[in-house]
Amino acid sequence: MKVPLLDLKPQLAALRPQILEAVTRVIDSTGYILGPEVTGLERKIAQYCGTGYGLGLSSGTDALLAALMSLEIGQGDLVLTTPYTFFATMGTILRVGAQPLFVDIEPESFNIDPDQVAEALATDRNNGRRIKAIIPVHLYGQCADMRRITTLATEYSIPVIEDAAQAIGAECPYEEKGAVTWRRAGSMGLCGCFSFFPSKNLGGIGDGGMLTTSDRHFAEVVQSTRNHGAEPKYYHSRVGGNFRLDPIQAAVLSVKLEYLDSWHAARRRNASRYRKLFRDAGLVGNAVALPQAVYADVPCADQHNHHIYNQFVILVPERDKLRQYLQEHGVGCEIYYPLCLHQQECLGPEQYKRQSFPVAQQAAASSLALPIFPELVDEQLVYVVETIREFYQAR
Ligand SMILES: *Cc1c(COP(=O)(O)O)cnc(C)c1O
């Protein structure tokens, strides 16, 4: 049996006529830069995330870059973030001339550890206040501990840029004025940065991204940043770039957005099924550590996107051998991410490599992402778990 890590064909087959219609509409309009398709999607995404504004950007990476540039973060500044994420989180910090300051992650969620965020901020207060932003990443589709992170950020007056690239629609309990409400990724910090890379839960037919915010002034600055800092046209009080979302992508994404919650639900259903299958196979607590849905048991979680499972990531011994075995048996899987950011060669000599983040490094050494996309059928899930059981049985 073949179980690909991700197969976009069934989703395309279901939506093909609508997608072709949307693309044709843009082509026939001859309006190829921004325009009503982009504005329409911006409004819908802002509404979906619970923010005042959405700004279409060329990618998730450019959303992060535009956020940092709009905050005028650069040389001499530090940005507090996690070492266990996709490269773009750090790459954009370096590209504006700032330096990442890493703290370790929590073992349960793989997300930045708020206790260590608190420590880093306290230390920074005595070291000249160089931290100019915090970028928590909602890894694999589950929100970081935003209650604590935004409380700390407010205390220190530091903006929070949510890297929500993997987490559109993901919700977490959030305390406001003494009451607990559920809030969506991208609505709790100053802004949220989203990616429409084809493998994300809401993926385009190419690159695309979005920045959400409820801060009107910041929205205006980002709007100018994505268009070379021009305001009005040909007058540049600041330097921006060409970070605009393509209207063809916006038109396709508008079609797909209608189905997003049903896809989240299907991914969650697959995750529950995996949990049962792994337990029944006697693998849990033995060889396989399942991903923890940290908000699943908070009351009301059932009606909420407490996890959108952009990835279903298990921790296993002999990970590389298991990965090879699965691939040989037709099961697609991937390592997100094999090398922590503080160990990346592009950082150059010493400084970072000497640091150690044991939880992140342990995750990098033992994590494996399994197929979780919505259209998987039960036999495929059964086959994945059965193949993993075979591997460990033979040892
Ligand atoms: C995908 C991703 C990005 C970058 O998004 P692109 O659209 O590919 O530029 C940034 N951060 C994280 C955590 C991601 O998963």
GROMACS .gro file of C-alpha atoms and ligand atoms in nm:
model
  410
    1MET     CA    1   0.000   0.000   0.000
    2LYS     CA    2   0.111   0.357  -0.069
    3VAL     CA    3   0.049   0.630   0.187
    4PRO     CA    4   0.199   0.961   0.074
    5LEU     CA    5   0.289   1.219   0.337
    6LEU     CA    6   0.068   1.465   0.151
    7ASP     CA    7  -0.146   1.423  -0.159
    8LEU     CA    8  -0.313   1.735  -0.295
    9LYS     CA    9  -0.485   1.556  -0.583
   10PRO     CA   10  -0.810   1.453  -0.409
   11GLN     CA   11  -0.864   1.807  -0.282
   12LEU     CA   12  -0.800   1.946  -0.629
   13ALA     CA   13  -1.034   1.693  -0.791
   14ALA     CA   14  -1.319   1.805  -0.564
   15LEU     CA   15  -1.264   2.176  -0.625
   16ARG     CA   16  -1.122   2.182  -0.977
   17PRO     CA   17  -1.417   2.353  -1.155
   18GLN     CA   18  -1.438   2.627  -0.890
   19ILE     CA   19  -1.062   2.681  -0.895
   20LEU     CA   20  -1.049   2.705  -1.273
   21GLU     CA   21  -1.338   2.948  -1.267
   22ALA     CA   22  -1.159   3.166  -1.010
   23VAL     CA   23  -0.831   3.168  -1.205
   24THR     CA   24  -1.012   3.245  -1.532
   25ARG     CA   25  -1.197   3.531  -1.365
   26VAL     CA   26  -0.868   3.694  -1.263
   27ILE     CA   27  -0.709   3.640  -1.605
   28ASP     CA   28  -1.009   3.788  -1.785
   29SER     CA   29  -1.021   4.087  -1.549
   30THR     CA   30  -0.670   4.196  -1.662
   31GLY     CA   31  -0.622   4.334  -1.310
   32TYR     CA   32  -0.312   4.148  -1.203
   33ILE     CA   33  -0.182   4.337  -0.901
   34LEU     CA   34  -0.380   4.352  -0.572
   35GLY     CA   35  -0.739   4.458  -0.651
   36PRO     CA   36  -1.075   4.312  -0.543
   37GLU     CA   37  -0.968   3.945  -0.516
   38VAL     CA   38  -0.694   4.035  -0.268
   39THR     CA   39  -0.912   4.279  -0.075
   40GLY     CA   40  -1.189   4.020  -0.059
   41LEU     CA   41  -0.960   3.752   0.079
   42GLU     CA   42  -0.807   3.998   0.328
   43ARG     CA   43  -1.152   4.075   0.464
   44LYS     CA   44  -1.244   3.706   0.491
   45ILE     CA   45  -0.919   3.601   0.659
   46ALA     CA   46  -0.938   3.890   0.906
   47GLN     CA   47  -1.292   3.787   0.993
   48TYR     CA   48  -1.193   3.420   1.019
   49CYS     CA   49  -0.903   3.501   1.253
   50GLY     CA   50  -1.093   3.761   1.454
   51THR     CA   51  -0.880   4.063   1.365
   52GLY     CA   52  -0.957   4.408   1.230
   53TYR     CA   53  -0.730   4.384   0.927
   54GLY     CA   54  -0.568   4.137   0.692
   55LEU     CA   55  -0.294   4.222   0.445
   56GLY     CA   56  -0.214   3.991   0.155
   57LEU     CA   57   0.157   3.924   0.125
   58SER     CA   58   0.373   3.727  -0.115
   59SER     CA   59   0.456   3.447   0.133
   60GLY     CA   60   0.467   3.360   0.500
   61THR     CA   61   0.834   3.452   0.499
   62ASP     CA   62   0.757   3.794   0.353
   63ALA     CA   63   0.482   3.842   0.612
   64LEU     CA   64   0.744   3.796   0.887
   65LEU     CA   65   0.989   4.019   0.701
   66ALA     CA   66   0.730   4.292   0.646
   67ALA     CA   67   0.636   4.279   1.016
   68LEU     CA   68   0.997   4.319   1.129
   69MET     CA   69   1.066   4.595   0.874
   70SER     CA   70   0.747   4.777   0.973
   71LEU     CA   71   0.862   4.773   1.336
   72GLU     CA   72   1.197   4.912   1.220
   73ILE     CA   73   1.385   4.629   1.384
   74GLY     CA   74   1.745   4.603   1.269
   75GLN     CA   75   2.111   4.633   1.360
   76GLY     CA   76   2.180   4.591   1.731
   77ASP     CA   77   1.835   4.453   1.810
   78LEU     CA   78   1.746   4.110   1.944
   79VAL     CA   79   1.434   3.911   1.862
   80LEU     CA   80   1.332   3.645   2.112
   81THR     CA   81   1.220   3.321   1.948
   82THR     CA   82   1.236   2.941   1.939
   83PRO     CA   83   1.524   2.737   1.795
   84TYR     CA   84   1.283   2.463   1.682
   85THR     CA   85   1.093   2.590   1.379
   86PHE     CA   86   1.119   2.639   1.005
   87PHE     CA   87   1.420   2.847   0.899
   88ALA     CA   88   1.212   3.149   0.788
   89THR     CA   89   1.149   3.249   1.149
   90MET     CA   90   1.521   3.310   1.199
   91GLY     CA   91   1.607   3.397   0.839
   92THR     CA   92   1.389   3.707   0.842
   93ILE     CA   93   1.538   3.826   1.174
   94LEU     CA   94   1.886   3.798   1.024
   95ARG     CA   95   1.782   3.964   0.699
   96VAL     CA   96   1.680   4.286   0.877
   97GLY     CA   97   2.020   4.289   1.050
   98ALA     CA   98   1.895   4.184   1.394
   99GLN     CA   99   2.001   3.875   1.591
  100PRO     CA  100   1.780   3.593   1.716
  101LEU     CA  101   1.784   3.525   2.090
  102PHE     CA  102   1.672   3.169   2.151
  103VAL     CA  103   1.509   3.000   2.448
  104ASP     CA  104   1.412   2.635   2.463
  105ILE     CA  105   1.071   2.481   2.392
  106GLU     CA  106   0.822   2.293   2.611
  107PRO     CA  107   0.839   1.916   2.566
  108GLU     CA  108   0.458   1.881   2.552
  109SER     CA  109   0.377   2.127   2.275
  110PHE     CA  110   0.715   2.181   2.101
  111ASN     CA  111   0.637   2.553   2.142
  112ILE     CA  112   0.846   2.824   2.311
  113ASP     CA  113   0.863   2.784   2.690
  114PRO     CA  114   0.700   3.086   2.860
  115ASP     CA  115   0.906   3.040   3.180
  116GLN     CA  116   1.221   3.085   2.976
  117VAL     CA  117   1.068   3.379   2.791
  118ALA     CA  118   1.012   3.542   3.132
  119GLU     CA  119   1.373   3.475   3.232
  120ALA     CA  120   1.513   3.610   2.907
  121LEU     CA  121   1.308   3.929   2.938
  122ALA     CA  122   1.415   3.981   3.298
  123THR     CA  123   1.781   3.937   3.203
  124ASP     CA  124   1.742   4.171   2.907
  125ARG     CA  125   1.601   4.442   3.132
  126ASN     CA  126   1.939   4.459   3.304
  127ASN     CA  127   2.129   4.430   2.976
  128GLY     CA  128   2.014   4.739   2.797
  129ARG     CA  129   1.674   4.622   2.674
  130ARG     CA  130   1.785   4.498   2.335
  131ILE     CA  131   1.490   4.261   2.278
  132LYS     CA  132   1.264   4.444   2.034
  133ALA     CA  133   1.011   4.170   1.950
  134ILE     CA  134   0.904   3.819   2.047
  135ILE     CA  135   0.818   3.565   1.776
  136PRO     CA  136   0.636   3.263   1.917
  137VAL     CA  137   0.568   2.995   1.657
  138HIS     CA  138   0.245   2.793   1.669
  139LEU     CA  139   0.423   2.479   1.563
  140TYR     CA  140   0.249   2.198   1.376
  141GLY     CA  141  -0.088   2.375   1.414
  142GLN     CA  142  -0.114   2.429   1.789
  143CYS     CA  143  -0.089   2.768   1.958
  144ALA     CA  144   0.197   2.858   2.188
  145ASP     CA  145   0.105   2.968   2.541
  146MET     CA  146  -0.018   3.308   2.426
  147ARG     CA  147  -0.184   3.398   2.754
  148ARG     CA  148   0.150   3.408   2.931
  149ILE     CA  149   0.353   3.537   2.639
  150THR     CA  150   0.130   3.837   2.572
  151THR     CA  151   0.106   3.914   2.944
  152LEU     CA  152   0.486   3.926   2.963
  153ALA     CA  153   0.510   4.124   2.640
  154THR     CA  154   0.267   4.383   2.773
  155GLU     CA  155   0.462   4.408   3.096
  156TYR     CA  156   0.783   4.482   2.903
  157SER     CA  157   0.612   4.677   2.620
  158ILE     CA  158   0.752   4.447   2.352
  159PRO     CA  159   0.548   4.361   2.040
  160VAL     CA  160   0.458   3.997   1.969
  161ILE     CA  161   0.470   3.873   1.609
  162GLU     CA  162   0.289   3.540   1.591
  163ASP     CA  163   0.442   3.301   1.339
  164ALA     CA  164   0.110   3.138   1.258
  165ALA     CA  165   0.228   2.993   0.926
  166GLN     CA  166   0.122   2.642   1.028
  167ALA     CA  167  -0.176   2.741   1.239
  168ILE     CA  168  -0.451   2.924   1.050
  169GLY     CA  169  -0.769   2.884   1.254
  170ALA     CA  170  -0.595   2.715   1.550
  171GLU     CA  171  -0.751   2.828   1.876
  172CYS     CA  172  -0.640   2.850   2.235
  173PRO     CA  173  -0.796   2.958   2.564
  174TYR     CA  174  -0.708   3.321   2.628
  175GLU     CA  175  -0.780   3.527   2.935
  176GLU     CA  176  -0.920   3.872   2.894
  177LYS     CA  177  -1.065   4.091   3.164
  178GLY     CA  178  -1.090   3.792   3.397
  179ALA     CA  179  -1.286   3.571   3.156
  180VAL     CA  180  -1.150   3.286   2.945
  181THR     CA  181  -1.237   3.305   2.578
  182TRP     CA  182  -1.107   3.111   2.278
  183ARG     CA  183  -0.895   3.308   2.039
  184ARG     CA  184  -0.753   3.225   1.702
  185ALA     CA  185  -0.388   3.226   1.599
  186GLY     CA  186  -0.284   3.566   1.470
  187SER     CA  187  -0.530   3.760   1.687
  188MET     CA  188  -0.339   3.778   2.016
  189GLY     CA  189  -0.007   3.943   1.938
  190LEU     CA  190   0.044   4.273   1.757
  191CYS     CA  191   0.014   4.069   1.439
  192GLY     CA  192  -0.003   3.718   1.295
  193CYS     CA  193   0.193   3.593   0.995
  194PHE     CA  194   0.035   3.325   0.778
  195SER     CA  195   0.163   3.115   0.491
  196PHE     CA  196  -0.038   2.975   0.202
  197PHE     CA  197   0.244   2.746   0.090
  198PRO     CA  198   0.068   2.450  -0.077
  199SER     CA  199   0.141   2.211   0.213
  200LYS     CA  200  -0.019   2.433   0.477
  201ASN     CA  201  -0.380   2.361   0.581
  202LEU     CA  202  -0.492   2.648   0.358
  203GLY     CA  203  -0.260   2.628   0.059
  204GLY     CA  204  -0.254   2.818  -0.267
  205ILE     CA  205  -0.142   2.704  -0.611
  206GLY     CA  206   0.192   2.870  -0.545
  207ASP     CA  207   0.337   3.100  -0.280
  208GLY     CA  208   0.124   3.337  -0.075
  209GLY     CA  209   0.089   3.483   0.272
  210MET     CA  210  -0.112   3.715   0.495
  211LEU     CA  211  -0.054   3.939   0.794
  212THR     CA  212  -0.338   3.994   1.039
  213THR     CA  213  -0.359   4.270   1.296
  214SER     CA  214  -0.614   4.475   1.484
  215ASP     CA  215  -0.381   4.775   1.514
  216ARG     CA  216  -0.491   5.024   1.252
  217HIS     CA  217  -0.170   5.220   1.246
  218PHE     CA  218   0.040   4.904   1.211
  219ALA     CA  219  -0.186   4.782   0.929
  220GLU     CA  220  -0.120   5.106   0.742
  221VAL     CA  221   0.254   5.076   0.788
  222VAL     CA  222   0.254   4.713   0.665
  223GLN     CA  223   0.041   4.812   0.369
  224SER     CA  224   0.307   5.064   0.274
  225THR     CA  225   0.594   4.822   0.348
  226ARG     CA  226   0.455   4.560   0.109
  227ASN     CA  227   0.460   4.820  -0.168
  228HIS     CA  228   0.814   4.964  -0.143
  229GLY     CA  229   0.717   5.192   0.144
  230ALA     CA  230   0.534   5.415  -0.102
  231GLU     CA  231   0.275   5.654   0.036
  232PRO     CA  232   0.151   5.811  -0.183
  233LYS     CA  233   0.276   5.642  -0.499
  234TYR     CA  234   0.637   5.737  -0.585
  235TYR     CA  235   0.696   5.907  -0.248
  236HIS     CA  236   0.899   5.694  -0.008
  237SER     CA  237   0.935   5.798   0.353
  238ARG     CA  238   1.053   5.444   0.432
  239VAL     CA  239   1.204   5.145   0.254
  240GLY     CA  240   0.979   4.848   0.185
  241GLY     CA  241   0.971   4.580  -0.079
  242ASN     CA  242   0.749   4.407  -0.330
  243PHE     CA  243   0.565   4.178  -0.090
  244ARG     CA  244   0.220   4.175  -0.253
  245LEU     CA  245  -0.013   3.875  -0.270
  246ASP     CA  246  -0.098   3.767  -0.627
  247PRO     CA  247  -0.472   3.801  -0.707
  248ILE     CA  248  -0.475   3.456  -0.871
  249GLN     CA  249  -0.367   3.307  -0.539
  250ALA     CA  250  -0.623   3.521  -0.354
  251ALA     CA  251  -0.904   3.400  -0.582
  252VAL     CA  252  -0.809   3.033  -0.535
  253LEU     CA  253  -0.767   3.074  -0.158
  254SER     CA  254  -1.113   3.233  -0.133
  255VAL     CA  255  -1.258   2.915  -0.286
  256LYS     CA  256  -1.064   2.693  -0.048
  257LEU     CA  257  -1.133   2.895   0.268
  258GLU     CA  258  -1.495   2.775   0.260
  259TYR     CA  259  -1.375   2.421   0.325
  260LEU     CA  260  -1.099   2.493   0.574
  261ASP     CA  261  -1.287   2.404   0.892
  262SER     CA  262  -1.402   2.073   0.745
  263TRP     CA  263  -1.040   1.993   0.657
  264HIS     CA  264  -0.926   2.084   1.011
  265ALA     CA  265  -1.194   1.851   1.147
  266ALA     CA  266  -1.084   1.568   0.917
  267ARG     CA  267  -0.722   1.609   1.026
  268ARG     CA  268  -0.835   1.600   1.390
  269ARG     CA  269  -1.038   1.287   1.318
  270ASN     CA  270  -0.730   1.124   1.166
  271ALA     CA  271  -0.527   1.224   1.472
  272SER     CA  272  -0.780   1.062   1.709
  273ARG     CA  273  -0.780   0.751   1.497
  274TYR     CA  274  -0.398   0.734   1.508
  275ARG     CA  275  -0.409   0.772   1.886
  276LYS     CA  276  -0.642   0.476   1.922
  277LEU     CA  277  -0.448   0.263   1.674
  278PHE     CA  278  -0.113   0.336   1.842
  279ARG     CA  279  -0.260   0.251   2.185
  280ASP     CA  280  -0.422  -0.068   2.059
  281ALA     CA  281  -0.091  -0.171   1.903
  282GLY     CA  282   0.077  -0.133   2.244
  283LEU     CA  283   0.324   0.121   2.110
  284VAL     CA  284   0.236   0.418   2.329
  285GLY     CA  285   0.472   0.476   2.622
  286ASN     CA  286   0.677   0.197   2.479
  287ALA     CA  287   0.831   0.308   2.153
  288VAL     CA  288   0.611   0.592   2.040
  289ALA     CA  289   0.537   0.925   2.213
  290LEU     CA  290   0.222   1.076   2.061
  291PRO     CA  291   0.186   1.450   2.003
  292GLN     CA  292   0.010   1.618   2.293
  293ALA     CA  293  -0.294   1.831   2.224
  294VAL     CA  294  -0.242   2.064   2.517
  295TYR     CA  295  -0.575   2.246   2.488
  296ALA     CA  296  -0.790   1.942   2.408
  297ASP     CA  297  -0.913   1.898   2.766
  298VAL     CA  298  -1.001   2.259   2.829
  299PRO     CA  299  -1.382   2.275   2.856
  300CYS     CA  300  -1.551   2.340   2.520
  301ALA     CA  301  -1.245   2.221   2.331
  302ASP     CA  302  -1.455   1.993   2.115
  303GLN     CA  303  -1.617   2.276   1.929
  304HIS     CA  304  -1.283   2.442   1.884
  305ASN     CA  305  -0.982   2.406   1.660
  306HIS     CA  306  -0.762   2.330   1.961
  307HIS     CA  307  -0.513   2.175   1.716
  308ILE     CA  308  -0.532   2.185   1.337
  309TYR     CA  309  -0.263   1.918   1.282
  310ASN     CA  310  -0.072   2.074   1.000
  311GLN     CA  311   0.162   1.797   1.106
  312PHE     CA  312   0.113   1.489   1.323
  313VAL     CA  313   0.454   1.445   1.482
  314ILE     CA  314   0.557   1.148   1.694
  315LEU     CA  315   0.879   1.102   1.892
  316VAL     CA  316   1.049   0.766   1.844
  317PRO     CA  317   1.376   0.585   1.917
  318GLU     CA  318   1.586   0.486   1.615
  319ARG     CA  319   1.405   0.753   1.419
  320ASP     CA  320   1.625   0.748   1.109
  321LYS     CA  321   1.595   0.370   1.073
  322LEU     CA  322   1.218   0.384   1.121
  323ARG     CA  323   1.198   0.658   0.861
  324GLN     CA  324   1.386   0.446   0.611
  325TYR     CA  325   1.172   0.139   0.690
  326LEU     CA  326   0.851   0.339   0.637
  327GLN     CA  327   0.976   0.480   0.310
  328GLU     CA  328   1.069   0.131   0.190
  329HIS     CA  329   0.717   0.019   0.273
  330GLY     CA  330   0.544   0.300   0.087
  331VAL     CA  331   0.473   0.531   0.381
  332GLY     CA  332   0.572   0.893   0.332
  333CYS     CA  333   0.715   1.068   0.636
  334GLU     CA  334   0.941   1.364   0.708
  335ILE     CA  335   1.158   1.516   0.977
  336TYR     CA  336   1.051   1.864   1.090
  337TYR     CA  337   1.322   1.972   1.170
  338PRO     CA  338   1.645   1.771   1.175
  339LEU     CA  339   1.874   2.059   1.282
  340CYS     CA  340   1.786   2.332   1.532
  341LEU     CA  341   1.828   2.691   1.420
  342HIS     CA  342   2.107   2.774   1.668
  343GLN     CA  343   2.315   2.501   1.504
  344GLN     CA  344   2.277   2.623   1.145
  345GLU     CA  345   2.594   2.689   0.955
  346CYS     CA  346   2.479   3.027   0.823
  347LEU     CA  347   2.515   3.170   1.173
  348GLY     CA  348   2.888   3.138   1.135
  349PRO     CA  349   3.135   3.076   1.410
  350GLU     CA  350   3.085   2.968   1.764
  351GLN     CA  351   2.852   3.208   1.941
  352TYR     CA  352   2.535   3.010   1.876
  353LYS     CA  353   2.677   2.662   1.841
  354ARG     CA  354   2.800   2.673   2.197
  355GLN     CA  355   2.446   2.720   2.323
  356SER     CA  356   2.240   2.417   2.397
  357PHE     CA  357   1.864   2.375   2.400
  358PRO     CA  358   1.817   2.017   2.516
  359VAL     CA  359   1.442   1.988   2.459
  360ALA     CA  360   1.462   2.126   2.106
  361GLN     CA  361   1.766   1.913   2.027
  362GLN     CA  362   1.596   1.600   2.158
  363ALA     CA  363   1.293   1.678   1.940
  364ALA     CA  364   1.516   1.732   1.637
  365ALA     CA  365   1.676   1.393   1.701
  366SER     CA  366   1.359   1.189   1.745
  367SER     CA  367   1.064   1.354   1.571
  368LEU     CA  368   0.888   1.208   1.271
  369ALA     CA  369   0.585   1.352   1.090
  370LEU     CA  370   0.330   1.100   0.961
  371PRO     CA  371   0.064   1.142   0.688
  372ILE     CA  372  -0.234   1.332   0.833
  373PHE     CA  373  -0.397   1.510   0.535
  374PRO     CA  374  -0.780   1.516   0.537
  375GLU     CA  375  -0.851   1.270   0.254
  376LEU     CA  376  -0.663   0.973   0.403
  377VAL     CA  377  -0.879   0.665   0.434
  378ASP     CA  378  -0.891   0.434   0.734
  379GLU     CA  379  -0.696   0.148   0.571
  380GLN     CA  380  -0.408   0.388   0.516
  381LEU     CA  381  -0.396   0.493   0.883
  382VAL     CA  382  -0.415   0.129   0.988
  383TYR     CA  383  -0.132   0.045   0.749
  384VAL     CA  384   0.093   0.324   0.882
  385VAL     CA  385   0.056   0.207   1.243
  386GLU     CA  386   0.088  -0.158   1.147
  387THR     CA  387   0.411  -0.086   0.959
  388ILE     CA  388   0.553   0.097   1.262
  389ARG     CA  389   0.451  -0.195   1.486
  390GLU     CA  390   0.631  -0.438   1.254
  391PHE     CA  391   0.946  -0.227   1.268
  392TYR     CA  392   0.965  -0.227   1.648
  393GLN     CA  393   0.854  -0.589   1.680
  394ALA     CA  394   1.154  -0.698   1.474
  395ARG     CA  395   1.397  -0.532   1.717
  396LIG     C1  396   0.589   2.762   0.611
  396LIG     C2  397   0.646   2.840   0.723
  396LIG     C3  398   0.697   2.970   0.708
  396LIG     C4  399   0.720   3.033   0.574
  396LIG     O1  400   0.613   3.041   0.490
  396LIG     P1  401   0.637   3.052   0.332
  396LIG     O2  402   0.502   3.085   0.280
  396LIG     O3  403   0.688   2.920   0.284
  396LIG     O4  404   0.735   3.160   0.308
  396LIG     C5  405   0.737   3.040   0.820
  396LIG     N1  406   0.732   2.984   0.942
  396LIG     C6  407   0.686   2.860   0.962
  396LIG     C7  408   0.680   2.806   1.100
  396LIG     C8  409   0.644   2.783   0.853
  396LIG     O5  410   0.601   2.657   0.873
   0.00000   0.00000   0.00000
